[in-house]
Amino acid sequence: MSLMHQSQVSRQPAETGRVMGWLLLATLPGIAALSWHFGLGVLSNVLLAAGLGVGLEALVLRLRRRSLRPVLADNSALVTGVLLGASLPPGTSLWLIMVGMVAAIVVAKQLYGGLGQNPFNPAMVGYALLLISFPAAMTQWSAPHGLLGPEGLSPGDLLTRVIGIDTGLDGSLTPDAWSGATPLDAFKHKPEALLASEFWATTPLPEGTQAAWRDVALAWLAGGALLLYKRLIGWQIPLSMLAAMGALATLLYAVDPSHHGSPAFHWLSGAAVFGAFFIATDPVSAATSRKGKLYYGAGIGMLVMVIREAGAYPDAVAFAVLLMNFAVPFIDYYTQPRTQGHARPNRGIKVVRLDDEEAP
């Protein structure tokens, strides 16, 4: 069994550019909703990350003495940049985006041989690195003051933040403009003595925060529906991931609703929908068989809930996807379909001893 995952993308290079183009189109509702609620910083993230992605890919290809045109034309670097940029807090500094894109394009993609050879989702490698290395900057989410709200960042303030004059790492930004917490983060760190109803009654987040995150999740869902309609992704991974999250959330909520969020809260308050349709379905790093996709998606959903409930990070989609990327070769091995007219494939790892091979 090969531990290197053989992706469908590597076998169908001519289709890659078209698929990536539709994927970029499908991200527009989510990016628009994020920008509408959280301001111009979302657009700066996406544009900078996308530009850096293409530039870094071209640089590495030049160093590897590979032709630029066919690789850049597949739009995969552009997609990686857009997905990472949309995951970052609005107005993230340029140097932070650069670090994330180097990890995504150079380390997670090109060092493995390029598109089709990378076992891990490049955008999530970059995001996870930033979240672990710079947790303060990565939790500076703005309050939902709108695209050009009077209490949000002005274009001038955004520019100083992006170029690193004011990184916000010490939380010195205007308190009204930066909440520093998402609904998942706020609820996870609520005082243990407070019941859920008492906690939400204290209005721990700026007005409209939960509604903004709900709108963003529904916008990502609209983009995901487009991908499903065009049959560019299968239903197995998104459905199994969200179903697994819903099942565990329902169980925990039924046991103790005062300290656990409802299924709707977990689906609509973080990156669950975005991850289910745009991250977990990555054709390179995801499972390939239909049954394997169900196991893969369910595994991501369960890991998201385990990390959210028992871990240190409030969202956890990136870590869950990367952990299941590790398991993809084994999932594909055990779920490979039976070819018509052929014997059932081996199920299990056969241990062969040297003396067995040498025996007549």
Coordinates of N, CA and C in Angstrom, one line a residue, residues 64-279:
R64 N 12.7 25.5 -9.8 CA 12.7 24.1 -10.2 C 12.9 24.0 -11.7
R65 N 13.0 25.1 -12.4 CA 13.2 25.1 -13.9 C 12.0 24.3 -14.6
R66 N 10.8 24.6 -14.1 CA 9.6 24.1 -14.7 C 8.9 25.2 -15.5
S67 N 8.1 24.8 -16.4 CA 7.4 25.7 -17.2 C 6.3 26.4 -16.3
L68 N 6.1 27.7 -16.4 CA 5.2 28.4 -15.6 C 3.7 28.3 -16.1
R69 N 3.6 28.4 -17.4 CA 2.2 28.6 -17.9 C 1.2 27.5 -17.6
P70 N 1.6 26.2 -17.8 CA 0.6 25.2 -17.6 C 0.2 25.0 -16.1
V71 N 1.2 25.3 -15.2 CA 0.9 25.1 -13.8 C 0.1 26.3 -13.3
L72 N 0.5 27.5 -13.6 CA -0.3 28.7 -13.1 C -1.7 28.7 -13.7
A73 N -1.8 28.2 -14.9 CA -3.1 28.2 -15.6 C -4.1 27.3 -14.9
D74 N -3.7 26.4 -14.0 CA -4.7 25.5 -13.4 C -5.4 26.2 -12.2
N75 N -4.9 27.4 -11.9 CA -5.6 28.3 -10.8 C -5.5 27.7 -9.4
S76 N -4.8 26.7 -9.2 CA -4.8 26.1 -7.9 C -4.1 27.0 -6.8
A77 N -3.1 27.7 -7.2 CA -2.4 28.6 -6.3 C -3.4 29.7 -5.9
L78 N -4.1 30.2 -6.9 CA -5.1 31.3 -6.7 C -6.2 30.8 -5.7
V79 N -6.6 29.6 -5.9 CA -7.7 29.0 -5.0 C -7.1 28.9 -3.5
T80 N -5.9 28.4 -3.4 CA -5.3 28.3 -2.1 C -5.2 29.7 -1.4
G81 N -4.8 30.7 -2.2 CA -4.7 32.0 -1.6 C -6.1 32.5 -1.2
V82 N -7.1 32.3 -2.0 CA -8.4 32.8 -1.7 C -9.0 32.1 -0.4
L83 N -8.8 30.8 -0.3 CA -9.3 30.1 0.8 C -8.6 30.5 2.1
L84 N -7.3 30.6 2.0 CA -6.6 31.0 3.2 C -6.9 32.5 3.6
G85 N -7.0 33.4 2.6 CA -7.3 34.7 2.9 C -8.7 34.9 3.5
A86 N -9.7 34.1 3.1 CA -11.0 34.2 3.6 C -11.1 33.6 5.0
S87 N -10.1 32.8 5.4 CA -10.1 32.2 6.8 C -9.5 33.1 7.8
L88 N -8.7 34.1 7.4 CA -8.0 35.0 8.3 C -8.8 36.1 8.9
P89 N -8.5 36.6 10.1 CA -9.2 37.8 10.6 C -9.1 38.9 9.7
P90 N -10.1 39.8 9.5 CA -10.0 40.9 8.6 C -8.9 41.8 8.9
G91 N -8.2 42.2 7.8 CA -7.1 43.2 7.9 C -5.8 42.5 8.5
T92 N -5.6 41.3 8.3 CA -4.4 40.6 8.7 C -3.2 41.2 8.1
S93 N -2.1 41.4 8.9 CA -0.9 42.0 8.4 C -0.3 41.2 7.2
L94 N 0.4 42.0 6.3 CA 0.9 41.4 5.1 C 2.0 40.3 5.5
W95 N 2.8 40.6 6.5 CA 3.8 39.6 6.8 C 3.2 38.3 7.3
L96 N 2.1 38.4 8.0 CA 1.4 37.2 8.5 C 0.9 36.4 7.3
I97 N 0.3 37.1 6.4 CA -0.2 36.4 5.2 C 0.9 35.7 4.4
M98 N 2.0 36.5 4.3 CA 3.2 35.9 3.6 C 3.7 34.6 4.3
V99 N 3.8 34.6 5.6 CA 4.2 33.4 6.3 C 3.2 32.2 6.0
G100 N 1.9 32.5 6.1 CA 0.9 31.5 5.8 C 1.0 30.9 4.4
M101 N 1.2 31.8 3.4 CA 1.3 31.4 2.0 C 2.6 30.6 1.7
V102 N 3.7 31.0 2.4 CA 4.9 30.2 2.2 C 4.7 28.8 2.7
A103 N 4.0 28.7 3.8 CA 3.8 27.3 4.4 C 2.8 26.6 3.4
A104 N 1.9 27.3 2.9 CA 0.9 26.6 2.0 C 1.4 26.2 0.7
I105 N 2.0 27.2 0.0 CA 2.5 26.9 -1.4 C 3.8 26.3 -1.5
V106 N 4.8 26.8 -0.7 CA 6.2 26.3 -0.8 C 6.3 24.9 -0.1
V107 N 5.8 24.9 1.2 CA 6.1 23.7 2.0 C 5.0 22.6 1.7
A108 N 3.8 23.0 1.8 CA 2.7 21.9 1.8 C 2.4 21.5 0.3
K109 N 2.8 22.3 -0.7 CA 2.4 21.9 -2.0 C 3.7 21.6 -2.9
Q110 N 4.5 22.6 -3.1 CA 5.6 22.4 -4.0 C 6.7 21.4 -3.5
L111 N 7.0 21.4 -2.2 CA 8.0 20.5 -1.7 C 7.6 19.0 -1.8
Y112 N 6.3 18.8 -2.0 CA 5.8 17.5 -2.2 C 5.7 17.1 -3.7
G113 N 6.0 18.1 -4.6 CA 6.0 17.8 -6.0 C 4.9 18.6 -6.8
G114 N 4.1 19.4 -6.1 CA 3.1 20.2 -6.8 C 1.7 19.6 -6.7
L115 N 0.8 20.2 -7.4 CA -0.6 19.8 -7.3 C -0.8 18.3 -7.7
G116 N -1.5 17.7 -6.9 CA -1.8 16.2 -7.1 C -0.9 15.3 -6.3
Q117 N 0.2 15.9 -5.7 CA 1.1 15.1 -4.9 C 1.1 15.5 -3.4
N118 N 0.5 16.6 -3.1 CA 0.5 17.0 -1.7 C -0.6 16.2 -0.9
P119 N -0.1 15.6 0.2 CA -1.1 14.8 1.0 C -1.9 15.7 1.9
F120 N -1.5 16.9 2.2 CA -2.3 17.8 3.1 C -2.8 19.0 2.4
N121 N -4.0 19.5 2.9 CA -4.6 20.6 2.3 C -3.7 21.8 2.5
P122 N -3.1 22.5 1.4 CA -2.2 23.5 1.6 C -2.7 24.7 2.4
A123 N -3.9 25.2 2.1 CA -4.5 26.3 2.8 C -4.6 26.1 4.3
M124 N -5.0 24.9 4.7 CA -5.1 24.6 6.1 C -3.8 24.4 6.8
V125 N -2.7 24.0 6.0 CA -1.4 23.9 6.6 C -1.0 25.3 6.9
G126 N -1.2 26.3 6.0 CA -0.8 27.7 6.3 C -1.6 28.2 7.4
Y127 N -2.9 27.9 7.5 CA -3.8 28.5 8.5 C -3.4 27.9 9.9
A128 N -3.2 26.6 10.0 CA -2.8 26.0 11.2 C -1.5 26.5 11.7
L129 N -0.5 26.7 10.8 CA 0.8 27.3 11.3 C 0.6 28.6 11.9
L130 N -0.2 29.5 11.2 CA -0.4 30.8 11.8 C -1.2 30.8 13.1
L131 N -2.1 29.9 13.2 CA -2.9 29.8 14.5 C -2.1 29.3 15.6
I132 N -1.2 28.4 15.4 CA -0.3 27.9 16.5 C 0.7 28.9 16.8
S133 N 1.3 29.6 15.8 CA 2.5 30.4 16.0 C 2.1 31.9 16.5
F134 N 0.9 32.3 16.0 CA 0.5 33.7 16.3 C -0.9 33.7 16.8
P135 N -1.2 33.1 17.9 CA -2.7 33.0 18.3 C -3.3 34.3 18.6
A136 N -2.5 35.3 19.1 CA -3.2 36.6 19.4 C -3.6 37.3 18.2
A137 N -2.8 37.4 17.2 CA -3.2 38.0 15.9 C -4.3 37.3 15.2
M138 N -4.3 36.0 15.3 CA -5.3 35.2 14.6 C -6.7 35.2 15.3
T139 N -6.8 35.8 16.5 CA -8.1 35.8 17.1 C -8.7 37.3 17.1
Q140 N -8.0 38.2 16.4 CA -8.5 39.6 16.4 C -9.5 39.8 15.3
W141 N -10.7 39.1 15.5 CA -11.8 39.3 14.6 C -12.5 40.7 14.9
S142 N -12.8 41.4 13.9 CA -13.5 42.7 14.1 C -15.0 42.4 14.5
A143 N -15.5 43.5 15.1 CA -17.0 43.5 15.3 C -17.7 43.7 13.9
P144 N -18.9 43.2 13.8 CA -19.6 43.3 12.5 C -20.1 44.7 12.3
H145 N -19.2 45.7 11.9 CA -19.7 47.1 11.7 C -20.0 47.3 10.2
G146 N -19.9 46.3 9.4 CA -20.3 46.5 8.0 C -19.2 46.9 7.1
L147 N -19.4 46.9 5.8 CA -18.4 47.1 4.8 C -17.7 48.5 5.0
L148 N -18.5 49.5 5.2 CA -18.0 50.8 5.4 C -18.6 51.5 6.6
G149 N -18.8 50.7 7.7 CA -19.4 51.2 8.9 C -18.6 52.3 9.5
P150 N -19.2 53.3 10.1 CA -18.5 54.4 10.8 C -17.6 54.0 11.9
E151 N -17.9 52.8 12.5 CA -17.1 52.4 13.7 C -16.0 51.3 13.2
G152 N -16.0 51.0 12.0 CA -15.1 50.0 11.5 C -13.8 50.7 11.1
L153 N -12.9 49.9 10.5 CA -11.6 50.5 10.1 C -11.8 51.3 8.8
S154 N -11.2 52.5 8.7 CA -11.1 53.3 7.5 C -10.1 52.7 6.6
P155 N -10.1 53.0 5.3 CA -9.1 52.5 4.4 C -7.7 52.9 4.9
G156 N -7.5 54.1 5.4 CA -6.2 54.5 5.9 C -5.7 53.6 7.1
D157 N -6.7 53.4 8.1 CA -6.3 52.5 9.2 C -6.1 51.1 8.8
L158 N -6.8 50.6 7.8 CA -6.6 49.3 7.2 C -5.2 49.2 6.6
L159 N -4.8 50.2 5.9 CA -3.5 50.2 5.3 C -2.4 50.1 6.3
T160 N -2.5 50.9 7.4 CA -1.4 50.8 8.4 C -1.4 49.5 9.1
R161 N -2.6 48.9 9.2 CA -2.6 47.5 9.9 C -2.0 46.5 8.9
V162 N -2.4 46.6 7.7 CA -1.9 45.5 6.7 C -0.4 45.6 6.5
I163 N 0.2 46.8 6.4 CA 1.6 46.9 6.2 C 2.4 46.7 7.5
G164 N 1.7 46.5 8.6 CA 2.4 46.1 9.8 C 2.8 47.2 10.8
I165 N 2.3 48.5 10.5 CA 2.6 49.6 11.4 C 1.9 49.4 12.7
D166 N 0.6 48.9 12.6 CA -0.1 48.6 13.8 C -0.6 47.2 13.6
T167 N 0.1 46.2 14.2 CA -0.3 44.8 14.0 C -1.4 44.4 14.9
G168 N -1.7 45.1 16.0 CA -2.8 44.7 16.9 C -2.5 43.5 17.7
L169 N -1.2 43.1 17.7 CA -0.8 41.9 18.5 C -1.0 42.1 20.0
D170 N -1.0 43.3 20.5 CA -1.1 43.6 21.9 C -2.6 44.0 22.2
G171 N -3.5 43.9 21.2 CA -4.8 44.2 21.5 C -5.1 45.7 21.7
S172 N -4.2 46.5 21.1 CA -4.3 47.9 21.4 C -5.2 48.7 20.4
L173 N -5.8 47.9 19.5 CA -6.7 48.6 18.6 C -8.0 49.0 19.3
T174 N -8.7 49.9 18.6 CA -9.9 50.4 19.2 C -10.9 49.3 19.7
P175 N -11.2 49.3 21.0 CA -12.0 48.2 21.5 C -13.4 48.0 20.8
D176 N -14.0 49.2 20.4 CA -15.3 49.1 19.7 C -15.1 48.4 18.3
A177 N -14.0 48.5 17.7 CA -13.8 48.0 16.4 C -13.4 46.5 16.4
W178 N -12.8 46.1 17.5 CA -12.3 44.7 17.5 C -12.7 44.0 18.7
S179 N -13.5 43.0 18.5 CA -14.1 42.2 19.6 C -13.1 41.2 20.1
G180 N -12.2 40.7 19.2 CA -11.3 39.7 19.6 C -11.9 38.3 19.9
A181 N -13.1 38.1 19.6 CA -13.7 36.8 19.9 C -14.8 36.6 18.9
T182 N -15.0 35.3 18.5 CA -16.1 34.9 17.7 C -17.1 34.2 18.7
P183 N -18.4 34.0 18.2 CA -19.3 33.3 19.2 C -18.8 32.0 19.7
L184 N -18.1 31.2 18.9 CA -17.6 30.0 19.4 C -16.5 30.2 20.5
D185 N -15.7 31.2 20.3 CA -14.6 31.5 21.3 C -15.3 32.1 22.6
A186 N -16.2 33.0 22.4 CA -16.9 33.5 23.6 C -17.6 32.5 24.5
F187 N -18.3 31.6 23.8 CA -19.1 30.6 24.5 C -18.1 29.5 25.2
K188 N -17.0 29.2 24.4 CA -16.1 28.2 25.0 C -15.5 28.7 26.3
H189 N -15.2 30.0 26.4 CA -14.5 30.5 27.5 C -15.4 31.2 28.5
K190 N -16.7 30.9 28.4 CA -17.6 31.5 29.4 C -17.3 31.0 30.8
P191 N -17.6 31.8 31.8 CA -17.5 31.2 33.2 C -18.3 29.9 33.4
E192 N -17.7 29.0 34.1 CA -18.3 27.7 34.3 C -19.6 27.8 35.1
A193 N -19.6 28.8 36.0 CA -20.8 28.9 36.8 C -22.0 29.5 36.1
L194 N -21.8 30.1 34.9 CA -22.9 30.7 34.2 C -23.6 29.7 33.3
L195 N -24.9 29.7 33.4 CA -25.7 28.9 32.4 C -25.7 29.5 31.1
A196 N -26.0 28.8 30.0 CA -26.0 29.3 28.7 C -26.9 30.5 28.6
S197 N -28.1 30.4 29.1 CA -29.1 31.5 29.0 C -28.6 32.7 29.7
E198 N -27.9 32.6 30.9 CA -27.4 33.7 31.6 C -26.2 34.3 30.9
F199 N -25.4 33.5 30.2 CA -24.2 34.0 29.5 C -24.7 34.9 28.3
W200 N -25.6 34.4 27.5 CA -26.1 35.1 26.3 C -26.9 36.3 26.7
A201 N -27.5 36.3 27.9 CA -28.2 37.5 28.4 C -27.3 38.7 28.8
T202 N -26.0 38.3 29.0 CA -25.1 39.4 29.3 C -24.5 40.1 28.1
T203 N -25.0 39.7 26.9 CA -24.5 40.2 25.6 C -23.0 40.3 25.6
P204 N -22.3 39.1 25.6 CA -20.9 39.1 25.6 C -20.2 39.6 24.3
L205 N -21.0 39.7 23.3 CA -20.4 40.0 22.0 C -21.1 41.3 21.5
P206 N -20.5 42.1 20.6 CA -21.1 43.2 20.0 C -22.4 42.8 19.3
E207 N -23.3 43.8 19.3 CA -24.7 43.5 18.7 C -24.5 43.0 17.2
G208 N -25.2 42.0 16.9 CA -25.3 41.5 15.5 C -24.2 40.5 15.2
T209 N -23.3 40.1 16.2 CA -22.2 39.2 15.9 C -22.7 37.8 15.5
Q210 N -23.6 37.3 16.2 CA -24.1 35.9 15.9 C -24.9 35.9 14.6
A211 N -25.7 37.0 14.3 CA -26.4 37.0 13.1 C -25.4 37.2 11.9
A212 N -24.3 37.9 12.1 CA -23.4 38.0 11.0 C -22.7 36.7 10.7
W213 N -22.3 35.9 11.7 CA -21.7 34.6 11.5 C -22.7 33.7 10.8
R214 N -24.0 33.8 11.2 CA -25.0 32.9 10.6 C -25.2 33.3 9.1
D215 N -25.2 34.6 8.8 CA -25.3 35.0 7.4 C -24.1 34.5 6.6
V216 N -22.9 34.6 7.1 CA -21.7 34.1 6.4 C -21.8 32.6 6.2
A217 N -22.2 31.8 7.2 CA -22.3 30.4 7.0 C -23.4 30.0 5.9
L218 N -24.5 30.8 5.9 CA -25.5 30.5 4.8 C -25.0 30.9 3.4
A219 N -24.1 31.9 3.4 CA -23.5 32.3 2.1 C -22.6 31.2 1.6
W220 N -21.8 30.7 2.5 CA -20.9 29.6 2.1 C -21.7 28.4 1.7
L221 N -22.9 28.2 2.3 CA -23.8 27.1 1.9 C -24.3 27.3 0.5
A222 N -24.6 28.5 0.1 CA -25.0 28.8 -1.2 C -23.9 28.5 -2.2
G223 N -22.7 28.9 -1.9 CA -21.6 28.5 -2.8 C -21.4 27.0 -2.9
G224 N -21.5 26.3 -1.8 CA -21.4 24.9 -1.8 C -22.5 24.2 -2.6
A225 N -23.7 24.8 -2.6 CA -24.8 24.3 -3.4 C -24.5 24.4 -4.9
L226 N -23.8 25.5 -5.2 CA -23.4 25.6 -6.6 C -22.4 24.5 -7.0
L227 N -21.5 24.2 -6.2 CA -20.5 23.2 -6.5 C -21.2 21.8 -6.6
L228 N -22.2 21.6 -5.7 CA -22.9 20.3 -5.8 C -23.7 20.3 -7.1
Y229 N -24.4 21.4 -7.5 CA -25.2 21.4 -8.7 C -24.3 21.2 -9.9
K230 N -23.1 21.7 -9.9 CA -22.2 21.5 -11.1 C -21.5 20.2 -11.0
R231 N -21.8 19.4 -9.9 CA -21.2 18.1 -9.7 C -19.6 18.2 -9.6
L232 N -19.2 19.3 -9.1 CA -17.7 19.4 -8.9 C -17.3 18.8 -7.6
I233 N -18.2 18.7 -6.7 CA -17.9 17.9 -5.4 C -19.0 17.0 -5.2
G234 N -18.8 15.9 -4.5 CA -19.8 15.0 -4.1 C -20.5 15.4 -2.8
W235 N -21.7 14.8 -2.6 CA -22.4 15.2 -1.3 C -21.9 14.5 -0.1
Q236 N -21.1 13.4 -0.3 CA -20.7 12.5 0.8 C -19.9 13.2 1.9
I237 N -18.9 14.0 1.5 CA -18.1 14.6 2.5 C -18.8 15.7 3.3
P238 N -19.4 16.7 2.6 CA -20.1 17.7 3.3 C -21.2 17.2 4.2
L239 N -22.0 16.3 3.7 CA -23.1 15.8 4.5 C -22.7 15.0 5.7
S240 N -21.7 14.1 5.5 CA -21.2 13.3 6.6 C -20.5 14.1 7.6
M241 N -19.8 15.1 7.2 CA -19.1 16.0 8.2 C -20.1 16.7 9.0
L242 N -21.1 17.4 8.4 CA -22.1 18.2 9.1 C -23.0 17.2 9.9
A243 N -23.3 16.0 9.4 CA -24.1 15.1 10.2 C -23.4 14.6 11.4
A244 N -22.1 14.3 11.3 CA -21.4 13.9 12.5 C -21.3 15.0 13.5
M245 N -21.1 16.2 13.1 CA -21.1 17.3 14.0 C -22.5 17.5 14.7
G246 N -23.5 17.4 13.9 CA -24.9 17.5 14.4 C -25.2 16.4 15.4
A247 N -24.8 15.2 15.1 CA -25.1 14.1 16.0 C -24.4 14.3 17.4
L248 N -23.1 14.6 17.4 CA -22.4 14.8 18.6 C -22.9 16.0 19.4
A249 N -23.2 17.1 18.6 CA -23.7 18.3 19.3 C -25.1 18.0 19.9
T250 N -25.9 17.3 19.2 CA -27.2 16.9 19.8 C -27.1 16.1 21.1
L251 N -26.2 15.2 21.0 CA -26.0 14.3 22.2 C -25.5 15.2 23.4
L252 N -24.5 16.0 23.2 CA -24.0 16.8 24.3 C -25.0 17.8 24.7
Y253 N -25.8 18.4 23.8 CA -26.8 19.4 24.1 C -27.9 18.8 24.9
A254 N -28.2 17.5 24.6 CA -29.3 16.8 25.3 C -28.9 16.5 26.8
V255 N -27.6 16.2 26.9 CA -27.1 15.9 28.3 C -27.0 17.2 29.2
D256 N -26.4 18.2 28.6 CA -26.2 19.4 29.4 C -26.3 20.7 28.5
P257 N -27.5 21.2 28.3 CA -27.7 22.3 27.4 C -27.1 23.6 27.9
S258 N -26.8 23.7 29.2 CA -26.3 24.9 29.8 C -24.8 25.1 29.5
H259 N -24.1 24.1 29.1 CA -22.7 24.2 28.8 C -22.2 23.7 27.5
H260 N -23.2 23.3 26.7 CA -22.8 22.8 25.3 C -23.8 23.5 24.3
G261 N -23.2 23.9 23.2 CA -24.0 24.6 22.1 C -24.9 23.6 21.4
S262 N -25.9 24.1 20.8 CA -26.9 23.3 20.0 C -26.2 23.0 18.7
P263 N -26.8 22.0 17.9 CA -26.2 21.7 16.6 C -26.2 23.0 15.7
A264 N -27.3 23.8 15.7 CA -27.3 25.0 14.9 C -26.2 25.9 15.3
F265 N -25.9 26.0 16.5 CA -24.9 26.9 17.0 C -23.5 26.5 16.4
H266 N -23.3 25.2 16.4 CA -22.0 24.7 15.9 C -21.9 24.8 14.4
W267 N -23.0 24.6 13.7 CA -23.0 24.7 12.2 C -22.8 26.1 11.8
L268 N -23.5 27.1 12.5 CA -23.6 28.4 11.9 C -22.7 29.5 12.6
S269 N -21.9 29.1 13.6 CA -21.2 30.1 14.3 C -19.7 30.0 14.0
G270 N -19.2 29.2 13.2 CA -17.8 29.1 12.9 C -17.6 28.7 11.4
A271 N -16.5 27.9 11.2 CA -16.1 27.6 9.8 C -16.7 26.2 9.4
A272 N -17.7 25.7 10.1 CA -18.2 24.4 9.7 C -18.6 24.3 8.3
V273 N -19.5 25.2 7.9 CA -20.0 25.1 6.5 C -19.0 25.3 5.5
F274 N -18.2 26.4 5.7 CA -17.0 26.7 4.8 C -16.1 25.5 4.7
G275 N -15.8 24.9 5.8 CA -14.9 23.7 5.8 C -15.5 22.5 5.1
A276 N -16.8 22.3 5.3 CA -17.5 21.1 4.8 C -17.5 21.2 3.2
F277 N -17.7 22.3 2.7 CA -17.9 22.4 1.2 C -16.6 22.9 0.5
F278 N -15.7 23.6 1.1 CA -14.6 24.2 0.4 C -13.3 23.7 0.8
I279 N -13.2 23.1 2.0 CA -11.9 22.6 2.5 C -11.8 21.1 2.5

